[in-house]
Amino acid sequence: MTGRLPAGAVILAVALTGPGPSAQTSSVTALVGGTLIDGFGGAPIRNSVIVIEGERIKAVGQVGTLPVPPGAEVISTEGMSVLPGLWDMHVHLMINGHADYAHWDRTYPAQFETVIMPASARQLLMAGVTSARDLGAPLEASINVRDRINAGRIPGPTLYVSGPFIQKAPYPGTELFRWGVNGAADGRAKVKKLAGAGVDVIKLIDQDQMSMEEVGAVVDEAHLHGLMVVGHSHRPEEVRRGLAFGVDNFEHTGLSSAPEYPADIVTMLAERTANMSRGPLYWTPTIEGLFNYEYLRDNPEQLDDPAWEVGLPPEIIKDIRQSIANPDRLPYFQLTPIRRPTLARKFRQLSDAGVVMLVGTDSGIPMKFHSSSTWRELDAWVNILGVPPMQAIRGATYWPSVAMKVDRDVGTVTPGKYADIIAVKGDVLRYIALLQRVDVIVKRGVRHR
Ligand SMILES: [Zn+2]
């Protein structure tokens, strides 16, 4: 039993005491005393009691009215905010902040599945991220890492994976994780292959380079298999085609340094969000790194935080360090100061058009580490963009679970759902950046911190 649990995990769940189902008992744990933000958006619950039995939440109430069952292990959350485990809806487990993609893609693929993706996953979990959506990696590695985590063999968030990007043509040297589409039939065949392998979503990119027939075929085939389509949207025509063919979730705050989304896109967005029968339109702005690049360039101490080294071998750490030794010189970010002043306007346009914003970070891109990406995105929403903290937290808890159609099981702290719960000292509704140091992490009833 312990052999199947992640190293360092404390067992709260499922003690098998003998043969047969009648002999099976589950250990009971109670988180007691903290202020609970349950994920539904209502007023926080003071002096909360959360009873966990096995991997699920048994009861939620308050001190004085919900008794702690006799024999339960009690974890005090006094002085803390208690909330659903965070989601990050846009991560890249196969990269770890290295600045040179071409070098990374040619040097490390043999270690993606065994070393790099597990290290990234572990770092995310230790940052309080109990669910994550990985958008673009080799197929087999994506499926295997996801399944090893779900089976409890390695620590990490519950993963939802796309496997390879679907696009017009892979860039040279990226064929392992980017699949090209040549004609509508080929688009359907590629999606069918991904669906058959068991991916959770389809990631579409460069759809502005595809023919209309190809985009339509990819989205339609994905939907036939019950898979949502997540569309890259840095360019106007990526958004237009995505909207025309029913992409479910757009990524990034795009259009480079252009001042705003053009009127026709805003109109299309409002038409789409008005169409209630199709459900919400989701958007993952992945905006923090753009806002904070100049700050990071001039105040790079965070790049020395050993949290991003966890699970990585010394030679890879050294390689990453060297690649980001001069943050001011990275080609990736040279245009960012010109883009930055346009971001708030674009974020506002999207919000005003009625999309549901999701917290996602592009974690893994240059200088953006899995150990700290997620809280930084939340902090940018609240402290730069003025999003109410409760709304930002729901963009990282409730809404992702709805978008991924798993809200029966996760996303809020509710009896019957999996016990994916974090707690942090202090009031996160007043100081959202407290989430950079999570004190208690419970995933599926297992305490990891
Ligand atoms: Zn990405």
mmCIF file of C-alpha atoms in Angstrom, residues 43-414:
data_model
loop_
_atom_site.group_PDB
_atom_site.id
_atom_site.type_symbol
_atom_site.label_atom_id
_atom_site.label_comp_id
_atom_site.label_asym_id
_atom_site.label_seq_id
_atom_site.Cartn_x
_atom_site.Cartn_y
_atom_site.Cartn_z
ATOM 1 C CA ALA A 43 -19.802 34.294 2.005
ATOM 2 C CA PRO A 44 -16.927 32.288 3.546
ATOM 3 C CA ILE A 45 -17.816 29.868 6.324
ATOM 4 C CA ARG A 46 -16.132 30.777 9.614
ATOM 5 C CA ASN A 47 -14.890 28.117 12.064
ATOM 6 C CA SER A 48 -15.363 25.451 9.449
ATOM 7 C CA VAL A 49 -15.277 21.705 9.925
ATOM 8 C CA ILE A 50 -14.552 19.448 6.952
ATOM 9 C CA VAL A 51 -14.816 15.724 7.574
ATOM 10 C CA ILE A 52 -12.914 13.554 5.094
ATOM 11 C CA GLU A 53 -13.514 9.833 4.833
ATOM 12 C CA GLY A 54 -11.192 7.959 2.551
ATOM 13 C CA GLU A 55 -10.638 10.042 -0.569
ATOM 14 C CA ARG A 56 -13.906 11.984 -0.364
ATOM 15 C CA ILE A 57 -15.489 14.753 1.675
ATOM 16 C CA LYS A 58 -18.065 13.300 4.056
ATOM 17 C CA ALA A 59 -19.446 16.443 5.660
ATOM 18 C CA VAL A 60 -18.933 20.218 5.754
ATOM 19 C CA GLY A 61 -20.127 22.401 8.609
ATOM 20 C CA GLN A 62 -19.074 24.516 11.538
ATOM 21 C CA VAL A 63 -17.573 24.069 14.962
ATOM 22 C CA GLY A 64 -20.445 23.645 17.424
ATOM 23 C CA THR A 65 -22.898 22.179 14.945
ATOM 24 C CA LEU A 66 -20.915 19.582 13.012
ATOM 25 C CA PRO A 67 -19.206 17.247 15.471
ATOM 26 C CA VAL A 68 -15.822 15.771 14.654
ATOM 27 C CA PRO A 69 -16.324 12.001 14.550
ATOM 28 C CA PRO A 70 -14.673 10.129 17.417
ATOM 29 C CA GLY A 71 -11.269 8.777 16.437
ATOM 30 C CA ALA A 72 -10.818 11.214 13.560
ATOM 31 C CA GLU A 73 -7.396 12.676 12.989
ATOM 32 C CA VAL A 74 -7.772 16.427 13.473
ATOM 33 C CA ILE A 75 -5.795 18.925 11.409
ATOM 34 C CA SER A 76 -6.172 22.425 12.807
ATOM 35 C CA THR A 77 -6.808 25.117 10.217
ATOM 36 C CA GLU A 78 -7.180 27.872 12.824
ATOM 37 C CA GLY A 79 -6.030 31.200 11.419
ATOM 38 C CA MET A 80 -6.147 29.866 7.879
ATOM 39 C CA SER A 81 -8.132 30.232 4.702
ATOM 40 C CA VAL A 82 -9.356 26.852 3.497
ATOM 41 C CA LEU A 83 -10.270 26.405 -0.160
ATOM 42 C CA PRO A 84 -10.623 23.870 -2.955
ATOM 43 C CA GLY A 85 -7.340 22.673 -4.418
ATOM 44 C CA LEU A 86 -6.295 24.988 -7.241
ATOM 45 C CA TRP A 87 -6.517 24.208 -10.946
ATOM 46 C CA ASP A 88 -4.073 25.392 -13.557
ATOM 47 C CA MET A 89 -5.772 25.134 -16.943
ATOM 48 C CA HIS A 90 -2.703 25.700 -19.108
ATOM 49 C CA VAL A 91 0.559 24.000 -18.206
ATOM 50 C CA HIS A 92 3.405 22.435 -20.160
ATOM 51 C CA LEU A 93 4.890 19.639 -18.092
ATOM 52 C CA MET A 94 7.486 18.833 -20.753
ATOM 53 C CA ILE A 95 9.297 22.152 -20.296
ATOM 54 C CA ASN A 96 10.800 23.747 -17.188
ATOM 55 C CA GLY A 97 11.524 27.405 -17.881
ATOM 56 C CA HIS A 98 14.452 26.896 -20.276
ATOM 57 C CA ALA A 99 14.808 29.792 -22.712
ATOM 58 C CA ASP A 100 15.852 27.813 -25.812
ATOM 59 C CA TYR A 101 13.069 25.576 -27.118
ATOM 60 C CA ALA A 102 15.079 24.215 -30.066
ATOM 61 C CA HIS A 103 17.836 23.065 -27.711
ATOM 62 C CA TRP A 104 15.313 21.589 -25.248
ATOM 63 C CA ASP A 105 13.382 19.711 -27.936
ATOM 64 C CA ARG A 106 16.512 18.135 -29.313
ATOM 65 C CA THR A 107 18.173 17.331 -25.971
ATOM 66 C CA TYR A 108 15.550 16.048 -23.528
ATOM 67 C CA PRO A 109 12.682 14.109 -25.157
ATOM 68 C CA ALA A 110 14.077 10.798 -23.835
ATOM 69 C CA GLN A 111 13.639 12.187 -20.297
ATOM 70 C CA PHE A 112 10.193 13.781 -20.721
ATOM 71 C CA GLU A 113 8.196 10.845 -19.411
ATOM 72 C CA THR A 114 10.533 9.541 -16.748
ATOM 73 C CA VAL A 115 12.109 12.696 -15.297
ATOM 74 C CA ILE A 116 10.889 16.043 -16.561
ATOM 75 C CA MET A 117 7.101 15.679 -16.615
ATOM 76 C CA PRO A 118 7.024 13.971 -13.190
ATOM 77 C CA ALA A 119 9.205 16.760 -11.732
ATOM 78 C CA SER A 120 6.883 19.417 -13.157
ATOM 79 C CA ALA A 121 3.833 17.610 -11.810
ATOM 80 C CA ARG A 122 5.300 17.311 -8.342
ATOM 81 C CA GLN A 123 6.180 21.005 -8.277
ATOM 82 C CA LEU A 124 2.636 21.934 -9.277
ATOM 83 C CA LEU A 125 1.126 19.802 -6.532
ATOM 84 C CA MET A 126 3.431 21.316 -3.915
ATOM 85 C CA ALA A 127 2.214 24.737 -5.067
ATOM 86 C CA GLY A 128 -1.341 23.725 -4.120
ATOM 87 C CA VAL A 129 -2.383 22.759 -7.653
ATOM 88 C CA THR A 130 -4.435 19.555 -7.353
ATOM 89 C CA SER A 131 -5.736 19.554 -10.962
ATOM 90 C CA ALA A 132 -3.994 20.691 -14.134
ATOM 91 C CA ARG A 133 -4.550 20.676 -17.875
ATOM 92 C CA ASP A 134 -1.480 19.902 -19.955
ATOM 93 C CA LEU A 135 -1.724 21.397 -23.437
ATOM 94 C CA GLY A 136 0.885 19.938 -25.763
ATOM 95 C CA ALA A 137 3.318 17.044 -25.224
ATOM 96 C CA PRO A 138 4.154 13.675 -26.819
ATOM 97 C CA LEU A 139 1.123 11.380 -26.740
ATOM 98 C CA GLU A 140 2.408 8.345 -24.912
ATOM 99 C CA ALA A 141 4.273 10.362 -22.287
ATOM 100 C CA SER A 142 1.179 12.484 -21.609
ATOM 101 C CA ILE A 143 -1.081 9.485 -21.119
ATOM 102 C CA ASN A 144 1.426 7.528 -19.039
ATOM 103 C CA VAL A 145 2.320 10.364 -16.680
ATOM 104 C CA ARG A 146 -1.365 11.196 -16.197
ATOM 105 C CA ASP A 147 -2.204 7.576 -15.450
ATOM 106 C CA ARG A 148 0.719 7.065 -13.075
ATOM 107 C CA ILE A 149 -0.407 10.096 -11.079
ATOM 108 C CA ASN A 150 -4.015 8.958 -11.048
ATOM 109 C CA ALA A 151 -2.942 5.512 -9.846
ATOM 110 C CA GLY A 152 -1.052 7.142 -6.967
ATOM 111 C CA ARG A 153 2.344 5.951 -8.142
ATOM 112 C CA ILE A 154 3.891 9.431 -8.455
ATOM 113 C CA PRO A 155 2.791 12.747 -6.869
ATOM 114 C CA GLY A 156 1.087 15.362 -9.000
ATOM 115 C CA PRO A 157 -2.179 17.079 -9.808
ATOM 116 C CA THR A 158 -5.002 15.122 -11.405
ATOM 117 C CA LEU A 159 -4.110 15.685 -15.043
ATOM 118 C CA TYR A 160 -6.206 16.381 -18.129
ATOM 119 C CA VAL A 161 -3.997 16.076 -21.198
ATOM 120 C CA SER A 162 -4.217 16.985 -24.869
ATOM 121 C CA GLY A 163 -1.208 15.043 -26.065
ATOM 122 C CA PRO A 164 0.215 16.571 -29.275
ATOM 123 C CA PHE A 165 -0.916 19.915 -30.641
ATOM 124 C CA ILE A 166 -3.069 19.648 -33.767
ATOM 125 C CA GLN A 167 -1.919 22.200 -36.331
ATOM 126 C CA LYS A 168 -1.333 22.759 -40.047
ATOM 127 C CA ALA A 169 2.278 21.583 -39.941
ATOM 128 C CA PRO A 170 4.737 20.879 -37.131
ATOM 129 C CA TYR A 171 7.709 23.238 -36.841
ATOM 130 C CA PRO A 172 10.925 21.395 -37.768
ATOM 131 C CA GLY A 173 12.134 19.326 -34.809
ATOM 132 C CA THR A 174 8.787 19.323 -32.962
ATOM 133 C CA GLU A 175 7.139 16.348 -34.678
ATOM 134 C CA LEU A 176 6.963 14.367 -31.409
ATOM 135 C CA PHE A 177 4.419 16.723 -29.903
ATOM 136 C CA ARG A 178 2.973 18.588 -32.904
ATOM 137 C CA TRP A 179 0.875 16.741 -35.444
ATOM 138 C CA GLY A 180 0.203 18.259 -38.844
ATOM 139 C CA VAL A 181 -3.118 18.082 -40.652
ATOM 140 C CA ASN A 182 -3.262 17.650 -44.415
ATOM 141 C CA GLY A 183 -6.883 17.812 -45.471
ATOM 142 C CA ALA A 184 -10.161 17.290 -43.623
ATOM 143 C CA ALA A 185 -9.955 13.490 -43.628
ATOM 144 C CA ASP A 186 -6.472 13.612 -42.143
ATOM 145 C CA GLY A 187 -7.700 16.054 -39.485
ATOM 146 C CA ARG A 188 -10.432 13.602 -38.480
ATOM 147 C CA ALA A 189 -7.977 10.697 -38.478
ATOM 148 C CA LYS A 190 -5.526 12.530 -36.214
ATOM 149 C CA VAL A 191 -8.254 13.477 -33.734
ATOM 150 C CA LYS A 192 -9.602 9.923 -33.819
ATOM 151 C CA LYS A 193 -6.144 8.592 -32.985
ATOM 152 C CA LEU A 194 -5.816 10.976 -30.021
ATOM 153 C CA ALA A 195 -9.316 10.136 -28.790
ATOM 154 C CA GLY A 196 -8.577 6.430 -29.110
ATOM 155 C CA ALA A 197 -5.430 6.857 -27.039
ATOM 156 C CA GLY A 198 -7.517 8.477 -24.305
ATOM 157 C CA VAL A 199 -6.681 12.184 -24.330
ATOM 158 C CA ASP A 200 -8.974 14.515 -22.374
ATOM 159 C CA VAL A 201 -9.006 17.527 -24.722
ATOM 160 C CA ILE A 202 -7.880 18.522 -28.217
ATOM 161 C CA LYS A 203 -5.399 21.392 -28.469
ATOM 162 C CA LEU A 204 -5.701 23.343 -31.699
ATOM 163 C CA ILE A 205 -3.078 25.843 -32.785
ATOM 164 C CA ASP A 206 -2.343 27.813 -35.954
ATOM 165 C CA GLN A 207 -5.892 27.188 -37.128
ATOM 166 C CA ASP A 208 -5.528 30.357 -39.198
ATOM 167 C CA GLN A 209 -3.134 28.395 -41.410
ATOM 168 C CA MET A 210 -5.588 25.537 -41.933
ATOM 169 C CA SER A 211 -8.337 25.465 -44.523
ATOM 170 C CA MET A 212 -11.884 26.016 -43.279
ATOM 171 C CA GLU A 213 -12.618 22.352 -44.035
ATOM 172 C CA GLU A 214 -9.690 21.237 -41.887
ATOM 173 C CA VAL A 215 -10.666 23.370 -38.886
ATOM 174 C CA GLY A 216 -14.268 22.239 -39.180
ATOM 175 C CA ALA A 217 -13.271 18.583 -39.394
ATOM 176 C CA VAL A 218 -10.961 18.726 -36.364
ATOM 177 C CA VAL A 219 -13.499 20.474 -34.126
ATOM 178 C CA ASP A 220 -16.394 18.306 -35.289
ATOM 179 C CA GLU A 221 -14.467 15.055 -34.812
ATOM 180 C CA ALA A 222 -13.365 16.139 -31.325
ATOM 181 C CA HIS A 223 -16.949 16.915 -30.360
ATOM 182 C CA LEU A 224 -18.121 13.558 -31.757
ATOM 183 C CA HIS A 225 -15.763 11.958 -29.222
ATOM 184 C CA GLY A 226 -16.984 14.204 -26.406
ATOM 185 C CA LEU A 227 -13.720 16.137 -26.297
ATOM 186 C CA MET A 228 -13.557 19.886 -25.839
ATOM 187 C CA VAL A 229 -11.370 21.865 -28.226
ATOM 188 C CA VAL A 230 -8.921 24.305 -26.711
ATOM 189 C CA GLY A 231 -7.785 26.861 -29.257
ATOM 190 C CA HIS A 232 -4.619 28.904 -29.303
ATOM 191 C CA SER A 233 -5.645 32.494 -30.026
ATOM 192 C CA HIS A 234 -2.730 34.816 -30.472
ATOM 193 C CA ARG A 235 -3.872 36.000 -33.892
ATOM 194 C CA PRO A 236 -7.224 37.500 -34.919
ATOM 195 C CA GLU A 237 -7.972 34.843 -37.516
ATOM 196 C CA GLU A 238 -7.316 32.064 -34.969
ATOM 197 C CA VAL A 239 -10.117 33.531 -32.872
ATOM 198 C CA ARG A 240 -12.445 34.088 -35.834
ATOM 199 C CA ARG A 241 -12.073 30.560 -37.163
ATOM 200 C CA GLY A 242 -12.260 29.103 -33.702
ATOM 201 C CA LEU A 243 -15.533 30.909 -33.035
ATOM 202 C CA ALA A 244 -16.927 30.017 -36.459
ATOM 203 C CA PHE A 245 -16.329 26.302 -35.897
ATOM 204 C CA GLY A 246 -17.148 25.972 -32.205
ATOM 205 C CA VAL A 247 -13.872 25.989 -30.251
ATOM 206 C CA ASP A 248 -14.862 25.685 -26.589
ATOM 207 C CA ASN A 249 -12.001 27.456 -24.855
ATOM 208 C CA PHE A 250 -9.505 30.030 -26.105
ATOM 209 C CA GLU A 251 -6.022 30.545 -24.691
ATOM 210 C CA HIS A 252 -3.784 33.590 -24.154
ATOM 211 C CA THR A 253 -4.259 37.332 -24.326
ATOM 212 C CA GLY A 254 -3.167 37.735 -27.868
ATOM 213 C CA LEU A 255 -2.899 40.018 -30.830
ATOM 214 C CA SER A 256 0.642 40.930 -29.878
ATOM 215 C CA SER A 257 1.071 44.674 -29.401
ATOM 216 C CA ALA A 258 -2.168 45.673 -31.126
ATOM 217 C CA PRO A 259 -4.200 47.909 -28.829
ATOM 218 C CA GLU A 260 -7.374 45.827 -28.636
ATOM 219 C CA TYR A 261 -9.519 43.042 -30.084
ATOM 220 C CA PRO A 262 -11.172 44.331 -33.278
ATOM 221 C CA ALA A 263 -14.876 45.135 -33.244
ATOM 222 C CA ASP A 264 -15.931 42.162 -35.355
ATOM 223 C CA ILE A 265 -14.333 39.730 -32.886
ATOM 224 C CA VAL A 266 -15.958 41.459 -29.931
ATOM 225 C CA THR A 267 -19.304 41.179 -31.722
ATOM 226 C CA MET A 268 -18.721 37.480 -32.480
ATOM 227 C CA LEU A 269 -17.787 36.860 -28.847
ATOM 228 C CA ALA A 270 -20.950 38.546 -27.595
ATOM 229 C CA GLU A 271 -23.053 36.515 -30.007
ATOM 230 C CA ARG A 272 -21.433 33.325 -28.784
ATOM 231 C CA THR A 273 -21.784 34.128 -25.080
ATOM 232 C CA ALA A 274 -25.435 35.093 -25.614
ATOM 233 C CA ASN A 275 -26.119 31.591 -26.904
ATOM 234 C CA MET A 276 -26.859 29.981 -23.556
ATOM 235 C CA SER A 277 -27.699 26.559 -24.955
ATOM 236 C CA ARG A 278 -24.074 26.113 -25.965
ATOM 237 C CA GLY A 279 -22.829 26.673 -22.423
ATOM 238 C CA PRO A 280 -20.237 29.233 -21.365
ATOM 239 C CA LEU A 281 -17.367 30.252 -23.621
ATOM 240 C CA TYR A 282 -14.127 29.808 -21.688
ATOM 241 C CA TRP A 283 -10.991 31.892 -22.005
ATOM 242 C CA THR A 284 -7.632 31.291 -20.327
ATOM 243 C CA PRO A 285 -5.741 34.595 -20.617
ATOM 244 C CA THR A 286 -2.310 33.341 -19.322
ATOM 245 C CA ILE A 287 -1.489 36.971 -18.663
ATOM 246 C CA GLU A 288 0.851 37.227 -15.673
ATOM 247 C CA GLY A 289 4.150 36.583 -17.399
ATOM 248 C CA LEU A 290 3.472 39.402 -19.827
ATOM 249 C CA PHE A 291 2.640 41.896 -17.090
ATOM 250 C CA ASN A 292 5.570 40.975 -14.886
ATOM 251 C CA TYR A 293 8.359 40.442 -17.419
ATOM 252 C CA GLU A 294 9.962 43.829 -16.857
ATOM 253 C CA TYR A 295 9.704 43.444 -13.085
ATOM 254 C CA LEU A 296 11.274 39.996 -13.298
ATOM 255 C CA ARG A 297 14.010 41.207 -15.638
ATOM 256 C CA ASP A 298 15.019 43.855 -13.104
ATOM 257 C CA ASN A 299 14.301 41.825 -9.933
ATOM 258 C CA PRO A 300 15.302 38.280 -10.835
ATOM 259 C CA GLU A 301 15.754 36.835 -7.316
ATOM 260 C CA GLN A 302 12.763 34.530 -7.884
ATOM 261 C CA LEU A 303 14.807 32.744 -10.558
ATOM 262 C CA ASP A 304 17.065 31.465 -7.759
ATOM 263 C CA ASP A 305 14.217 29.865 -5.794
ATOM 264 C CA PRO A 306 15.182 26.197 -5.388
ATOM 265 C CA ALA A 307 11.492 25.218 -5.520
ATOM 266 C CA TRP A 308 11.729 24.948 -9.328
ATOM 267 C CA GLU A 309 14.656 22.529 -9.070
ATOM 268 C CA VAL A 310 12.682 19.883 -7.180
ATOM 269 C CA GLY A 311 12.866 16.548 -8.993
ATOM 270 C CA LEU A 312 15.269 17.742 -11.700
ATOM 271 C CA PRO A 313 18.808 16.362 -12.055
ATOM 272 C CA PRO A 314 21.740 18.782 -11.549
ATOM 273 C CA GLU A 315 22.757 18.885 -15.208
ATOM 274 C CA ILE A 316 19.283 19.959 -16.330
ATOM 275 C CA ILE A 317 19.113 22.588 -13.580
ATOM 276 C CA LYS A 318 22.466 23.936 -14.705
ATOM 277 C CA ASP A 319 21.334 24.036 -18.325
ATOM 278 C CA ILE A 320 18.140 25.949 -17.423
ATOM 279 C CA ARG A 321 20.085 28.390 -15.228
ATOM 280 C CA GLN A 322 22.539 29.172 -18.016
ATOM 281 C CA SER A 323 19.758 29.747 -20.521
ATOM 282 C CA ILE A 324 18.126 32.416 -18.341
ATOM 283 C CA ALA A 325 21.278 34.003 -16.945
ATOM 284 C CA ASN A 326 20.466 37.256 -18.749
ATOM 285 C CA PRO A 327 16.709 37.774 -18.568
ATOM 286 C CA ASP A 328 17.040 41.098 -20.394
ATOM 287 C CA ARG A 329 18.432 39.424 -23.516
ATOM 288 C CA LEU A 330 15.863 36.704 -24.166
ATOM 289 C CA PRO A 331 14.383 37.119 -27.664
ATOM 290 C CA TYR A 332 11.099 35.630 -26.402
ATOM 291 C CA PHE A 333 10.375 38.728 -24.322
ATOM 292 C CA GLN A 334 11.747 41.644 -26.335
ATOM 293 C CA LEU A 335 8.325 42.777 -27.543
ATOM 294 C CA THR A 336 6.662 42.232 -24.164
ATOM 295 C CA PRO A 337 7.151 45.807 -22.862
ATOM 296 C CA ILE A 338 5.308 47.048 -25.959
ATOM 297 C CA ARG A 339 2.522 44.508 -25.471
ATOM 298 C CA ARG A 340 2.106 45.163 -21.753
ATOM 299 C CA PRO A 341 0.138 48.432 -21.979
ATOM 300 C CA THR A 342 -2.444 46.705 -24.223
ATOM 301 C CA LEU A 343 -3.214 43.818 -21.875
ATOM 302 C CA ALA A 344 -5.633 45.397 -19.426
ATOM 303 C CA ARG A 345 -7.797 46.688 -22.285
ATOM 304 C CA LYS A 346 -7.917 43.246 -23.923
ATOM 305 C CA PHE A 347 -8.672 41.488 -20.637
ATOM 306 C CA ARG A 348 -11.490 43.985 -20.075
ATOM 307 C CA GLN A 349 -12.894 43.422 -23.576
ATOM 308 C CA LEU A 350 -13.012 39.684 -22.991
ATOM 309 C CA SER A 351 -14.615 40.055 -19.558
ATOM 310 C CA ASP A 352 -17.162 42.507 -20.893
ATOM 311 C CA ALA A 353 -18.027 40.124 -23.735
ATOM 312 C CA GLY A 354 -19.138 37.620 -21.120
ATOM 313 C CA VAL A 355 -16.544 34.876 -21.417
ATOM 314 C CA VAL A 356 -15.741 32.802 -18.333
ATOM 315 C CA MET A 357 -12.108 33.432 -17.441
ATOM 316 C CA LEU A 358 -10.019 30.468 -16.298
ATOM 317 C CA VAL A 359 -6.726 30.539 -14.440
ATOM 318 C CA GLY A 360 -3.968 29.048 -16.565
ATOM 319 C CA THR A 361 -0.369 30.067 -16.848
ATOM 320 C CA ASP A 362 1.586 28.508 -19.709
ATOM 321 C CA SER A 363 3.720 27.168 -16.879
ATOM 322 C CA GLY A 364 7.030 25.826 -18.180
ATOM 323 C CA ILE A 365 7.724 28.558 -20.776
ATOM 324 C CA PRO A 366 10.928 30.598 -20.358
ATOM 325 C CA MET A 367 11.457 31.695 -16.729
ATOM 326 C CA LYS A 368 7.978 30.482 -15.771
ATOM 327 C CA PHE A 369 8.255 27.691 -13.247
ATOM 328 C CA HIS A 370 5.645 25.158 -12.156
ATOM 329 C CA SER A 371 6.482 25.872 -8.529
ATOM 330 C CA SER A 372 5.065 29.404 -8.657
ATOM 331 C CA SER A 373 3.148 30.104 -11.871
ATOM 332 C CA THR A 374 -0.365 29.606 -10.565
ATOM 333 C CA TRP A 375 -0.409 31.959 -7.589
ATOM 334 C CA ARG A 376 1.289 34.611 -9.707
ATOM 335 C CA GLU A 377 -1.546 34.478 -12.257
ATOM 336 C CA LEU A 378 -4.110 34.856 -9.467
ATOM 337 C CA ASP A 379 -2.123 37.761 -8.041
ATOM 338 C CA ALA A 380 -2.004 39.502 -11.441
ATOM 339 C CA TRP A 381 -5.768 39.143 -11.892
ATOM 340 C CA VAL A 382 -6.470 40.622 -8.464
ATOM 341 C CA ASN A 383 -3.726 43.186 -7.946
ATOM 342 C CA ILE A 384 -3.071 44.371 -11.509
ATOM 343 C CA LEU A 385 -6.407 43.799 -13.248
ATOM 344 C CA GLY A 386 -8.747 44.435 -10.318
ATOM 345 C CA VAL A 387 -10.634 41.132 -10.502
ATOM 346 C CA PRO A 388 -12.436 40.499 -7.176
ATOM 347 C CA PRO A 389 -10.446 37.825 -5.270
ATOM 348 C CA MET A 390 -13.456 35.517 -4.965
ATOM 349 C CA GLN A 391 -13.960 35.635 -8.729
ATOM 350 C CA ALA A 392 -10.284 34.927 -9.351
ATOM 351 C CA ILE A 393 -10.372 31.947 -6.973
ATOM 352 C CA ARG A 394 -13.435 30.589 -8.776
ATOM 353 C CA GLY A 395 -11.487 30.878 -12.028
ATOM 354 C CA ALA A 396 -9.019 28.447 -10.454
ATOM 355 C CA THR A 397 -11.478 26.084 -8.747
ATOM 356 C CA TYR A 398 -15.171 25.962 -9.626
ATOM 357 C CA TRP A 399 -15.106 27.007 -13.277
ATOM 358 C CA PRO A 400 -12.300 24.719 -14.434
ATOM 359 C CA SER A 401 -14.158 21.750 -12.979
ATOM 360 C CA VAL A 402 -17.280 22.772 -14.899
ATOM 361 C CA ALA A 403 -15.308 23.350 -18.093
ATOM 362 C CA MET A 404 -13.770 19.878 -17.822
ATOM 363 C CA LYS A 405 -17.178 18.382 -16.912
ATOM 364 C CA VAL A 406 -15.923 16.950 -13.625
ATOM 365 C CA ASP A 407 -17.762 19.289 -11.275
ATOM 366 C CA ARG A 408 -19.606 16.346 -9.761
ATOM 367 C CA ASP A 409 -16.284 15.255 -8.283
ATOM 368 C CA VAL A 410 -14.068 18.316 -7.765
ATOM 369 C CA GLY A 411 -13.998 22.117 -7.899
ATOM 370 C CA THR A 412 -15.723 22.928 -4.613
ATOM 371 C CA VAL A 413 -15.518 21.764 -1.011
ATOM 372 C CA THR A 414 -18.790 19.869 -0.931
#
